[in-house]
């Protein structure tokens, strides 16, 4: 009985240690924070997570640029400065209220979306 209690205590201690954030995890953008940034910046007014609304869905964007090493910087630029013609005649309005750092975080988050379902 006592060994079972010790084992449970050990497991609980290891679980607690696993939940302590490390410096690397604290520096990496947390997906929920970036999703909240996308909502507060108005991205979801035009973009769906998977499918097109006004503009392409985030999963569609990720699929188009998957494997493109220059895509994060290019997409961050499109977020801040806008674009036209990339996805047909739809205009991506510029978003100057989004900081350069936040545009980079949003771009990385969008490009990490899984492929859209068939």
Coordinates of N, CA, C and O in Angstrom, one line a residue:
X1 N 0.8 -1.2 0.0 CA 0.0 0.0 0.0 C 0.9 1.3 0.0 O 0.6 2.2 -0.7
X2 N 1.9 1.2 0.8 CA 2.8 2.4 0.9 C 3.6 2.6 -0.4 O 3.7 3.7 -0.8
X3 N 3.9 1.5 -1.1 CA 4.6 1.7 -2.4 C 3.7 2.3 -3.4 O 4.2 3.0 -4.3
X4 N 2.4 2.0 -3.4 CA 1.5 2.6 -4.3 C 1.4 4.0 -4.0 O 1.4 4.9 -5.0
X5 N 1.3 4.5 -2.8 CA 1.3 5.9 -2.5 C 2.5 6.6 -2.9 O 2.5 7.7 -3.5
X6 N 3.7 6.0 -2.8 CA 5.0 6.6 -3.2 C 5.0 6.7 -4.7 O 5.4 7.7 -5.3
X7 N 4.5 5.7 -5.5 CA 4.4 5.7 -6.9 C 3.5 6.8 -7.4 O 3.8 7.6 -8.3
X8 N 2.3 7.0 -6.7 CA 1.4 8.0 -7.1 C 2.0 9.4 -6.9 O 1.9 10.3 -7.7
X9 N 2.7 9.5 -5.8 CA 3.4 10.8 -5.4 C 4.4 11.1 -6.5 O 4.6 12.2 -6.9
X10 N 5.2 10.1 -6.9 CA 6.3 10.3 -7.9 C 5.7 10.7 -9.2 O 6.2 11.6 -9.9
X11 N 4.6 10.0 -9.6 CA 3.9 10.4 -10.9 C 3.4 11.8 -10.8 O 3.6 12.6 -11.7
X12 N 2.8 12.2 -9.7 CA 2.3 13.6 -9.5 C 3.5 14.6 -9.6 O 3.3 15.6 -10.2
X13 N 4.6 14.3 -9.0 CA 5.8 15.2 -9.0 C 6.3 15.3 -10.5 O 6.5 16.4 -10.9
X14 N 6.4 14.2 -11.2 CA 6.8 14.3 -12.6 C 5.8 15.1 -13.4 O 6.3 15.8 -14.3
X15 N 4.6 14.9 -13.2 CA 3.6 15.7 -14.0 C 3.7 17.1 -13.7 O 3.6 18.0 -14.6
X16 N 4.0 17.5 -12.4 CA 4.1 18.9 -12.1 C 5.3 19.5 -12.7 O 5.3 20.6 -13.2
X17 N 6.5 18.7 -12.7 CA 7.7 19.2 -13.4 C 7.5 19.4 -14.9 O 8.0 20.4 -15.5
X18 N 6.7 18.5 -15.5 CA 6.5 18.6 -16.9 C 5.7 19.8 -17.3 O 5.8 20.3 -18.4
X19 N 4.9 20.3 -16.3 CA 4.1 21.5 -16.6 C 4.8 22.8 -16.4 O 4.2 23.9 -16.8
X20 N 6.0 22.8 -15.8 CA 6.7 24.1 -15.6 C 7.2 24.6 -16.9 O 7.9 23.8 -17.6
X21 N 6.9 25.8 -17.2 CA 7.4 26.3 -18.5 C 8.9 26.5 -18.5 O 9.5 26.9 -17.6
X22 N 9.5 26.2 -19.7 CA 10.9 26.4 -19.9 C 11.1 27.7 -20.6 O 10.2 28.3 -21.1
X23 N 12.3 28.2 -20.6 CA 12.6 29.4 -21.3 C 12.3 29.3 -22.8 O 11.7 30.3 -23.4
X24 N 12.5 28.2 -23.4 CA 12.2 28.0 -24.8 C 10.7 28.1 -25.1 O 10.2 28.7 -26.0
X25 N 9.9 27.4 -24.2 CA 8.4 27.4 -24.4 C 7.8 28.8 -24.1 O 6.8 29.2 -24.7
X26 N 8.5 29.6 -23.2 CA 8.0 30.9 -22.9 C 8.2 31.8 -24.0 O 7.4 32.8 -24.2
X27 N 9.3 31.6 -24.8 CA 9.6 32.5 -25.9 C 8.8 32.2 -27.1 O 8.6 33.1 -28.0
X28 N 8.4 31.0 -27.3 CA 7.6 30.6 -28.5 C 6.2 31.1 -28.4 O 5.6 31.2 -27.3
X29 N 5.6 31.6 -29.6 CA 4.2 32.1 -29.5 C 3.3 31.0 -29.2 O 3.3 29.9 -29.7
X30 N 2.4 31.2 -28.2 CA 1.4 30.3 -27.8 C 0.2 30.4 -28.8 O -0.3 31.4 -29.0
X31 N -0.2 29.2 -29.4 CA -1.2 29.3 -30.4 C -2.5 30.0 -30.0 O -3.1 30.7 -30.7
X32 N -2.9 29.8 -28.7 CA -4.1 30.4 -28.2 C -4.0 32.0 -28.2 O -4.9 32.7 -28.5
X33 N -2.8 32.4 -27.8 CA -2.5 33.9 -27.8 C -2.6 34.4 -29.2 O -3.1 35.5 -29.5
X34 N -2.0 33.7 -30.2 CA -2.0 34.2 -31.6 C -3.4 34.1 -32.2 O -3.8 35.0 -32.9
X35 N -4.2 33.1 -31.8 CA -5.6 33.0 -32.3 C -6.3 34.2 -31.7 O -7.2 34.8 -32.4
X36 N -6.1 34.6 -30.5 CA -6.8 35.7 -29.9 C -6.3 37.0 -30.6 O -7.1 37.9 -30.8
X37 N -5.0 37.1 -31.0 CA -4.5 38.2 -31.7 C -5.2 38.3 -33.1 O -5.6 39.4 -33.5
X38 N -5.4 37.2 -33.7 CA -6.1 37.2 -35.0 C -7.6 37.7 -34.9 O -8.0 38.4 -35.7
X39 N -8.2 37.2 -33.8 CA -9.6 37.7 -33.5 C -9.6 39.2 -33.3 O -10.4 40.0 -33.8
X40 N -8.7 39.7 -32.4 CA -8.7 41.1 -32.0 C -8.3 42.0 -33.1 O -8.6 43.2 -33.1
X41 N -7.5 41.5 -34.0 CA -7.0 42.3 -35.2 C -8.0 42.3 -36.3 O -7.7 43.0 -37.3
X42 N -9.1 41.6 -36.2 CA -10.1 41.6 -37.3 C -9.8 40.6 -38.4 O -10.6 40.6 -39.4
X43 N -8.8 39.7 -38.3 CA -8.5 38.8 -39.3 C -9.7 37.8 -39.7 O -10.0 37.5 -40.8
X44 N -10.4 37.4 -38.6 CA -11.5 36.5 -38.8 C -12.8 37.1 -39.4 O -13.7 36.4 -39.7
X45 N -12.8 38.4 -39.6 CA -13.9 39.0 -40.3 C -13.9 38.7 -41.7 O -15.0 38.6 -42.3
X46 N -12.7 38.4 -42.3 CA -12.6 38.0 -43.7 C -12.1 36.6 -44.0 O -12.4 36.1 -45.0
X47 N -11.4 36.1 -43.1 CA -10.7 34.8 -43.3 C -11.4 33.7 -42.3 O -11.5 33.9 -41.1
X48 N -11.7 32.6 -42.9 CA -12.1 31.4 -42.1 C -10.9 30.6 -41.7 O -9.8 30.8 -42.2
X49 N -11.0 29.8 -40.7 CA -9.8 29.0 -40.3 C -9.5 28.0 -41.4 O -8.3 27.7 -41.6
X50 N -10.5 27.5 -42.1 CA -10.3 26.4 -43.1 C -10.7 26.9 -44.5 O -9.9 26.8 -45.4
X51 N -11.8 27.4 -44.6 CA -12.4 27.8 -46.0 C -12.5 29.3 -46.2 O -12.5 30.1 -45.2
X52 N -12.7 29.6 -47.4 CA -12.8 31.0 -47.8 C -14.1 31.6 -47.3 O -15.1 31.0 -47.2
X53 N -14.0 32.8 -46.8 CA -15.1 33.7 -46.5 C -15.1 34.8 -47.5 O -15.6 34.6 -48.6
X54 N -14.5 35.9 -47.2 CA -14.2 37.0 -48.2 C -12.9 36.7 -48.8 O -12.7 36.7 -50.0
X55 N -11.9 36.5 -47.9 CA -10.5 36.1 -48.4 C -10.4 34.6 -48.1 O -11.2 33.9 -47.6
X56 N -9.2 34.0 -48.6 CA -9.0 32.6 -48.4 C -8.9 32.2 -46.9 O -8.6 33.0 -46.1
X57 N -9.2 30.9 -46.7 CA -9.1 30.4 -45.3 C -7.6 30.2 -44.9 O -6.8 30.1 -45.8
X58 N -7.4 30.3 -43.7 CA -6.0 30.2 -43.2 C -5.4 28.8 -43.6 O -4.2 28.8 -44.0
X59 N -6.1 27.7 -43.6 CA -5.6 26.4 -44.1 C -5.3 26.5 -45.6 O -4.3 25.9 -46.0
X60 N -6.0 27.2 -46.4 CA -5.8 27.3 -47.8 C -4.5 28.1 -48.0 O -3.7 27.8 -48.9
X61 N -4.3 29.2 -47.2 CA -3.0 30.0 -47.3 C -1.8 29.1 -47.0 O -0.8 29.1 -47.7
X62 N -2.0 28.4 -45.9 CA -0.9 27.5 -45.4 C -0.5 26.5 -46.5 O 0.6 26.2 -46.8
X63 N -1.6 25.9 -47.1 CA -1.4 24.9 -48.2 C -0.6 25.5 -49.4 O 0.3 24.9 -49.9
X64 N -1.0 26.7 -49.8 CA -0.4 27.3 -50.9 C 1.1 27.6 -50.7 O 1.9 27.4 -51.6
X65 N 1.5 28.0 -49.5 CA 2.8 28.4 -49.2 C 3.7 27.4 -48.5 O 4.8 27.7 -48.1
X66 N 3.1 26.2 -48.3 CA 3.9 25.1 -47.6 C 5.2 24.9 -48.3 O 5.3 24.7 -49.5
X67 N 6.3 24.9 -47.5 CA 7.6 24.6 -48.0 C 8.3 25.8 -48.6 O 9.4 25.7 -49.1
X68 N 7.7 27.0 -48.6 CA 8.2 28.2 -49.2 C 8.9 29.0 -48.0 O 8.3 29.5 -47.2
X69 N 10.3 29.0 -48.0 CA 11.0 29.6 -46.9 C 10.8 31.1 -46.8 O 10.9 31.6 -45.7
X70 N 10.5 31.7 -47.9 CA 10.2 33.2 -47.9 C 8.8 33.6 -47.5 O 8.5 34.8 -47.4
X71 N 7.9 32.6 -47.4 CA 6.5 32.9 -47.1 C 6.3 33.7 -45.8 O 5.4 34.6 -45.8
X72 N 6.9 33.4 -44.7 CA 6.6 34.1 -43.5 C 6.8 35.6 -43.6 O 5.9 36.4 -43.2
X73 N 7.9 36.0 -44.2 CA 8.1 37.4 -44.3 C 7.2 38.1 -45.3 O 6.7 39.2 -45.1
X74 N 7.0 37.4 -46.4 CA 6.1 37.9 -47.5 C 4.6 38.0 -46.9 O 4.0 39.0 -47.2
X75 N 4.2 37.0 -46.2 CA 2.8 37.1 -45.6 C 2.7 38.2 -44.6 O 1.7 38.9 -44.6
X76 N 3.7 38.3 -43.8 CA 3.7 39.4 -42.8 C 3.6 40.8 -43.5 O 2.9 41.7 -43.0
X77 N 4.3 40.9 -44.6 CA 4.2 42.1 -45.4 C 2.8 42.4 -45.9 O 2.3 43.5 -45.9
X78 N 2.2 41.3 -46.4 CA 0.8 41.4 -46.9 C -0.2 41.8 -45.8 O -1.1 42.5 -46.1
X79 N 0.1 41.3 -44.6 CA -0.8 41.6 -43.5 C -0.7 43.1 -43.2 O -1.7 43.8 -43.1
X80 N 0.5 43.7 -43.2 CA 0.7 45.1 -42.8 C 0.4 46.0 -44.0 O -0.2 47.1 -43.8
X81 N 0.8 45.6 -45.2 CA 0.7 46.5 -46.3 C -0.4 46.2 -47.3 O -0.7 47.0 -48.3
X82 N -1.1 45.1 -47.2 CA -2.2 44.7 -48.1 C -1.7 44.1 -49.4 O -0.5 44.1 -49.6
X83 N -2.6 43.6 -50.2 CA -2.2 43.1 -51.5 C -3.5 42.9 -52.3 O -4.6 43.0 -51.8
X84 N -3.3 42.7 -53.6 CA -4.4 42.5 -54.5 C -3.9 41.6 -55.6 O -2.8 41.6 -56.0
X85 N -4.8 40.6 -56.0 CA -4.5 39.8 -57.1 C -3.9 38.4 -56.7 O -3.8 37.5 -57.6
X86 N -3.5 38.2 -55.5 CA -2.9 37.0 -55.1 C -3.9 35.9 -55.1 O -3.6 34.7 -55.4
X87 N -5.1 36.2 -54.7 CA -6.2 35.2 -54.6 C -7.4 35.6 -55.5 O -8.5 35.6 -55.1
X88 N -7.1 36.1 -56.7 CA -8.1 36.6 -57.6 C -8.3 38.1 -57.4 O -7.4 38.8 -57.1
X89 N -9.5 38.5 -57.5 CA -9.8 40.0 -57.5 C -10.1 40.5 -56.1 O -10.4 41.6 -55.9
X90 N -9.9 39.6 -55.1 CA -10.2 40.0 -53.7 C -9.0 40.9 -53.2 O -7.9 40.6 -53.4
X91 N -9.3 42.0 -52.6 CA -8.3 42.9 -52.0 C -8.1 42.6 -50.6 O -9.0 42.5 -49.8
X92 N -6.8 42.4 -50.2 CA -6.5 42.3 -48.8 C -6.1 43.7 -48.3 O -5.1 44.3 -48.8
X93 N -7.0 44.3 -47.5 CA -6.7 45.7 -47.1 C -5.5 45.7 -46.2 O -5.2 44.8 -45.4
X94 N -4.7 46.8 -46.2 CA -3.6 46.9 -45.3 C -4.0 47.0 -43.8 O -5.1 47.5 -43.6
X95 N -3.2 46.5 -43.0 CA -3.5 46.5 -41.5 C -2.4 47.2 -40.8 O -1.6 46.6 -40.1
X96 N -2.3 48.5 -40.9 CA -1.1 49.2 -40.3 C -1.2 49.2 -38.8 O -0.2 49.5 -38.1
X97 N -2.3 48.9 -38.2 CA -2.4 48.9 -36.7 C -1.8 47.6 -36.1 O -1.5 47.6 -34.9
X98 N -1.5 46.7 -37.0 CA -0.8 45.4 -36.6 C 0.7 45.7 -36.6 O 1.2 46.1 -37.7
X99 N 1.4 45.5 -35.5 CA 2.8 45.8 -35.4 C 3.6 44.8 -36.3 O 3.0 43.7 -36.6
X100 N 4.8 45.1 -36.6 CA 5.6 44.2 -37.4 C 5.8 42.8 -36.7 O 5.7 41.8 -37.3
X101 N 6.0 42.9 -35.4 CA 6.2 41.7 -34.6 C 4.9 40.9 -34.6 O 5.0 39.6 -34.8
X102 N 3.8 41.5 -34.4 CA 2.5 40.8 -34.4 C 2.2 40.2 -35.8 O 1.7 39.1 -35.9
X103 N 2.6 40.9 -36.9 CA 2.4 40.4 -38.2 C 3.2 39.2 -38.4 O 2.7 38.2 -39.1
X104 N 4.4 39.1 -37.9 CA 5.3 38.0 -38.0 C 4.7 36.8 -37.2 O 4.7 35.7 -37.7
X105 N 4.1 37.1 -36.1 CA 3.5 36.0 -35.3 C 2.3 35.5 -36.0 O 2.0 34.2 -36.0
X106 N 1.4 36.4 -36.5 CA 0.2 35.9 -37.3 C 0.6 35.1 -38.5 O 0.0 34.1 -38.8
X107 N 1.6 35.6 -39.2 CA 2.1 34.8 -40.4 C 2.5 33.4 -40.1 O 2.1 32.5 -40.7
X108 N 3.3 33.3 -39.0 CA 3.8 32.0 -38.6 C 2.6 31.1 -38.2 O 2.6 29.9 -38.5
X109 N 1.7 31.7 -37.5 CA 0.5 30.9 -37.0 C -0.3 30.4 -38.2 O -0.7 29.3 -38.3
X110 N -0.6 31.3 -39.2 CA -1.4 31.0 -40.4 C -0.7 29.9 -41.1 O -1.3 28.9 -41.5
X111 N 0.7 30.0 -41.3 CA 1.4 29.0 -42.1 C 1.5 27.7 -41.4 O 1.8 26.7 -42.1
X112 N 1.3 27.6 -40.1 CA 1.3 26.4 -39.4 C 0.0 25.6 -39.4 O -0.1 24.5 -38.9
X113 N -1.1 26.2 -40.0 CA -2.4 25.5 -40.1 C -2.2 24.2 -40.9 O -1.5 24.2 -41.9
X114 N -3.0 23.2 -40.4 CA -3.0 21.9 -41.2 C -3.7 22.1 -42.5 O -4.4 23.1 -42.7
X115 N -3.4 21.2 -43.4 CA -4.0 21.2 -44.8 C -5.5 21.1 -44.6 O -6.1 20.5 -43.7
X116 N -6.3 21.8 -45.5 CA -7.7 21.8 -45.4 C -8.2 20.3 -45.8 O -7.5 19.7 -46.6
X117 N -9.3 19.9 -45.2 CA -9.8 18.6 -45.6 C -10.3 18.6 -47.1 O -10.6 19.7 -47.6
X118 N -10.3 17.5 -47.7 CA -10.7 17.4 -49.1 C -12.1 17.8 -49.4 O -12.9 17.8 -48.6

